[in-house]
XYZ file of C-alpha atoms in Angstrom:
305
model
C -0.776 -11.462 13.531
C 2.864 -12.796 13.482
C 5.046 -12.604 16.588
C 8.542 -11.355 16.744
C 10.657 -8.590 17.986
C 9.195 -5.271 17.822
C 10.526 -1.961 16.446
C 9.783 0.768 19.086
C 8.597 4.084 17.420
C 8.685 7.344 19.281
C 8.070 10.788 17.649
C 11.058 12.301 19.277
C 13.231 10.401 16.887
C 11.433 11.824 13.834
C 13.696 14.194 12.154
C 11.510 14.381 8.982
C 7.940 13.241 8.261
C 8.452 10.646 5.560
C 6.010 8.322 3.573
C 5.936 5.922 0.800
C 2.863 6.292 -1.449
C 1.373 2.694 -2.049
C -0.331 3.483 -5.291
C 2.182 5.516 -6.866
C 5.306 3.155 -6.557
C 3.243 0.166 -7.260
C 2.771 1.325 -10.689
C 5.926 3.424 -11.390
C 8.191 0.412 -10.150
C 6.376 -2.245 -12.139
C 9.130 -3.591 -14.290
C 6.633 -4.933 -16.844
C 5.428 -1.460 -17.498
C 8.836 0.380 -17.140
C 11.709 -2.033 -17.756
C 14.179 0.662 -17.086
C 16.857 1.326 -14.391
C 17.414 4.975 -15.497
C 15.918 7.303 -12.729
C 16.219 10.892 -11.840
C 17.586 11.963 -8.438
C 14.037 12.071 -7.273
C 13.102 8.557 -8.311
C 11.497 9.248 -11.586
C 11.955 6.733 -14.411
C 12.664 8.494 -17.661
C 12.240 6.130 -20.461
C 9.959 3.375 -21.874
C 6.779 5.155 -22.032
C 6.894 6.717 -18.449
C 6.191 10.177 -19.810
C 2.962 8.798 -21.388
C 1.990 7.284 -18.027
C 2.109 10.599 -16.379
C -0.041 12.445 -18.932
C -3.092 13.918 -17.237
C -1.460 12.952 -13.698
C -2.798 9.597 -12.967
C -3.484 9.061 -9.427
C -5.950 7.013 -7.394
C -6.630 8.261 -3.724
C -6.961 5.005 -1.892
C -8.182 6.575 1.351
C -11.480 8.344 1.972
C -12.092 11.945 3.288
C -14.898 10.519 5.607
C -15.983 7.539 7.713
C -18.425 4.981 6.348
C -17.374 5.378 2.470
C -18.259 2.065 0.871
C -17.155 3.049 -2.545
C -14.362 0.848 -4.004
C -11.483 2.503 -6.007
C -10.004 1.270 -9.074
C -7.067 2.265 -11.545
C -6.080 0.534 -14.795
C -3.024 1.045 -17.145
C -2.048 -1.121 -19.938
C -3.390 -4.405 -18.340
C -2.226 -3.441 -14.909
C -4.691 -2.494 -12.262
C -5.166 -1.700 -8.524
C -8.240 -1.908 -6.674
C -9.039 -0.699 -3.153
C -12.161 -2.196 -1.463
C -13.670 -1.031 1.951
C -13.878 -3.125 5.107
C -17.362 -3.841 6.743
C -17.143 -0.283 8.345
C -16.106 1.486 5.190
C -12.590 2.188 3.415
C -9.722 3.429 5.566
C -9.714 7.178 5.943
C -7.192 9.970 5.554
C -7.489 10.223 9.426
C -6.715 6.510 9.711
C -3.739 7.012 7.251
C -2.072 8.969 10.311
C -1.314 5.701 11.742
C 0.580 4.590 8.581
C 2.310 7.751 8.421
C 3.425 7.435 12.002
C 4.788 3.983 11.469
C 6.659 4.694 8.369
C 8.185 7.854 9.773
C 9.520 5.495 12.704
C 11.007 3.181 10.072
C 12.601 5.991 7.872
C 14.158 8.146 10.529
C 16.700 7.079 12.988
C 18.220 4.855 12.373
C 18.076 5.189 8.650
C 16.028 2.919 6.673
C 18.823 1.399 4.833
C 20.049 0.001 8.043
C 16.773 -1.682 8.830
C 16.221 -3.698 5.865
C 16.259 -6.983 7.641
C 13.927 -5.834 10.284
C 11.218 -4.557 7.831
C 8.159 -6.740 8.349
C 8.645 -7.225 12.013
C 6.157 -5.802 14.483
C 6.000 -2.000 15.071
C 5.455 -0.931 18.497
C 4.272 2.563 19.759
C 2.641 4.249 22.788
C -0.758 5.651 22.075
C -0.192 8.839 24.162
C 2.972 9.607 21.891
C 0.809 9.152 18.984
C -2.063 11.276 20.110
C 0.288 14.085 20.962
C 2.184 14.040 17.817
C -0.977 14.326 15.889
C -2.725 16.759 18.278
C -5.631 14.321 19.080
C -8.019 15.836 21.652
C -8.249 13.798 24.970
C -11.894 12.808 24.202
C -13.511 9.831 25.958
C -13.984 7.799 22.643
C -10.198 8.179 21.700
C -9.463 4.707 22.169
C -12.587 3.394 20.391
C -11.830 5.624 17.367
C -8.354 4.149 17.287
C -9.543 0.735 17.215
C -12.007 1.456 14.395
C -9.227 3.070 12.596
C -6.927 -0.172 12.961
C -9.871 -2.275 11.961
C -10.515 -0.194 8.733
C -6.798 -0.496 7.834
C -6.814 -4.216 8.544
C -10.175 -4.943 6.758
C -9.861 -2.478 3.817
C -8.137 -4.611 1.077
C -5.975 -3.934 -1.766
C -6.082 -6.187 -4.817
C -3.417 -5.683 -7.789
C -1.515 -7.365 -10.566
C 1.313 -4.883 -10.542
C 4.613 -6.515 -10.096
C 6.656 -4.327 -7.680
C 10.289 -4.426 -8.421
C 10.130 -7.750 -10.143
C 8.357 -9.302 -6.888
C 5.165 -11.039 -7.861
C 2.941 -10.448 -4.608
C -0.233 -10.629 -6.622
C -3.039 -12.951 -5.376
C -5.335 -12.770 -2.402
C -6.470 -9.319 -1.096
C -4.369 -7.486 1.359
C -4.977 -4.981 3.905
C -2.918 -1.889 4.648
C -1.854 -3.719 7.813
C -1.744 -7.521 8.285
C -2.818 -7.221 12.103
C -2.548 -5.535 15.296
C -2.427 -5.997 18.890
C -3.265 -3.687 21.908
C -1.980 -3.637 25.398
C -4.120 -1.981 27.967
C -3.334 -0.470 31.316
C -5.193 -1.376 34.514
C -7.899 0.950 33.839
C -8.452 -0.647 30.293
C -7.150 2.292 28.460
C -4.946 1.500 25.362
C -1.333 1.910 26.395
C 0.581 0.294 23.520
C -0.220 -0.732 19.839
C 1.696 -3.354 17.954
C 1.159 -3.153 14.203
C 2.360 -5.638 11.410
C 2.948 -4.234 8.033
C 2.329 -6.538 5.015
C 5.165 -7.961 2.909
C 4.094 -6.038 -0.257
C 4.392 -2.698 1.514
C 7.697 -3.532 2.871
C 9.022 -3.937 -0.569
C 8.585 -0.210 -1.152
C 10.700 0.835 1.819
C 13.664 1.914 -0.208
C 15.622 5.206 1.098
C 15.249 6.872 -2.066
C 11.214 6.283 -2.432
C 10.285 7.934 0.751
C 8.670 11.355 0.073
C 9.544 14.004 2.651
C 6.139 15.621 3.937
C 5.920 19.036 5.300
C 5.184 19.186 9.100
C 1.896 21.122 8.437
C 0.509 17.782 6.744
C -0.566 16.616 10.096
C -2.864 19.603 10.496
C -4.636 19.633 7.210
C -8.310 18.670 6.601
C -8.762 15.390 4.842
C -9.388 16.814 1.306
C -6.285 18.986 1.771
C -4.361 15.901 2.698
C -5.455 14.194 -0.273
C -4.379 16.998 -2.540
C -1.037 17.125 -0.846
C -0.439 13.652 -1.242
C -1.213 13.733 -4.988
C 1.214 16.849 -5.395
C 4.010 14.922 -3.714
C 4.102 12.661 -6.696
C 4.268 15.212 -9.149
C 5.754 18.417 -7.897
C 8.476 17.355 -5.471
C 11.211 20.067 -6.077
C 10.930 24.116 -5.955
C 9.689 25.466 -9.276
C 7.911 22.153 -10.174
C 4.331 22.695 -11.023
C 1.147 20.909 -11.748
C -1.927 22.285 -13.533
C -5.292 20.478 -13.421
C -9.089 21.096 -13.763
C -11.419 21.343 -10.910
C -12.918 18.121 -11.826
C -9.675 16.290 -11.927
C -8.813 17.557 -8.389
C -12.383 16.449 -7.208
C -11.615 12.879 -8.527
C -8.218 12.869 -6.980
C -9.626 13.719 -3.460
C -12.398 11.337 -3.885
C -14.750 13.983 -3.054
C -18.517 13.377 -3.412
C -19.809 16.924 -3.414
C -20.815 18.500 -6.823
C -18.182 20.506 -8.576
C -20.252 23.738 -7.662
C -19.424 23.081 -4.018
C -16.172 21.436 -4.392
C -14.619 24.517 -6.295
C -14.852 26.530 -3.109
C -12.281 24.387 -1.643
C -9.871 24.851 -4.614
C -10.411 28.631 -4.955
C -9.757 28.974 -1.149
C -6.281 27.451 -1.736
C -5.034 30.716 -3.416
C -5.340 32.424 -0.096
C -5.086 29.620 2.428
C -2.394 27.507 0.624
C -1.171 23.890 1.178
C 2.169 23.846 2.925
C 4.973 24.076 0.483
C 2.901 24.983 -2.405
C 1.369 28.186 -3.907
C -1.959 27.858 -5.796
C -2.941 30.232 -8.794
C -6.615 29.714 -9.572
C -7.905 30.170 -13.153
C -11.528 30.650 -12.366
C -12.842 31.230 -15.939
C -11.191 27.869 -17.097
C -11.891 26.158 -13.769
C -8.338 25.165 -13.537
C -5.802 25.507 -10.833
C -1.947 25.576 -10.945
C 0.031 24.413 -7.934
C 3.785 25.421 -7.752
C 6.237 23.862 -5.436
C 7.808 26.725 -3.447
C 9.795 24.665 -0.951
C 11.298 21.249 -0.006
C 9.537 19.533 2.889
C 12.626 19.205 4.938
C 12.537 20.381 8.453
C 14.215 23.804 8.911
C 13.823 24.812 5.192
C 12.217 28.102 4.616
C 9.648 28.612 2.000
C 10.675 30.676 -0.874
C 9.168 34.133 -1.355
């Protein structure tokens, strides 16, 4: 892992939960696919076949809902592809993803990301107790071991792509979600501080306009609901935006391995126990669901009735 000055992260600085979706922007910001500078206020390219790309809501969930998942993921579009391969201990999980969310929130908040462009790529530093408290992690004896396993999966799970992000050709050797990490332990051998190095390709995506605002309630969602929320944040970002998809499409998006007769119970439960910021209407006869965005994810905003 590279050495250098670290950016210290603490959740008290977080005004918003903010995240860049690695898959989404790698394709939508590929100038070979969409050589156009015209974008909407929420970052959506309007011309050169972008509407065709968005047909049937393309999305590849690069994280797993459970530990030990060895199934690679792959998405292709007009000669461009993106592959996500597991580490020796499985592909990175949606619980592991909390580490990336925490790091990116630290970069995106105070000071603003546009003032940190020269710092992106340096080491990120955080105290584990703050991380645990922020995500409500229980004080179990195996907490540190679980954290190390998560970091190993983020480093060992690799991404291979020929997408050319913003004109930068970073294709080639597989890359992890993080380039490396280093731990500092206290006198009792408990992990005290974590240093994380983010890869260069991911840092290319850290533009202020591309961070998505996440609802505070995201951190408490189950893995499958997190997967659905991440998908919705690509296609329904403003109040009154909506997405309609089949049960099977939603099963593919979450990466669920359960048969559709079981998975449909999750979808149909969303009508009563909704995902934060969205209202779900289930069309049981057609086995489809419609998600309507009912609020921004900004802190302090009230959901529309």
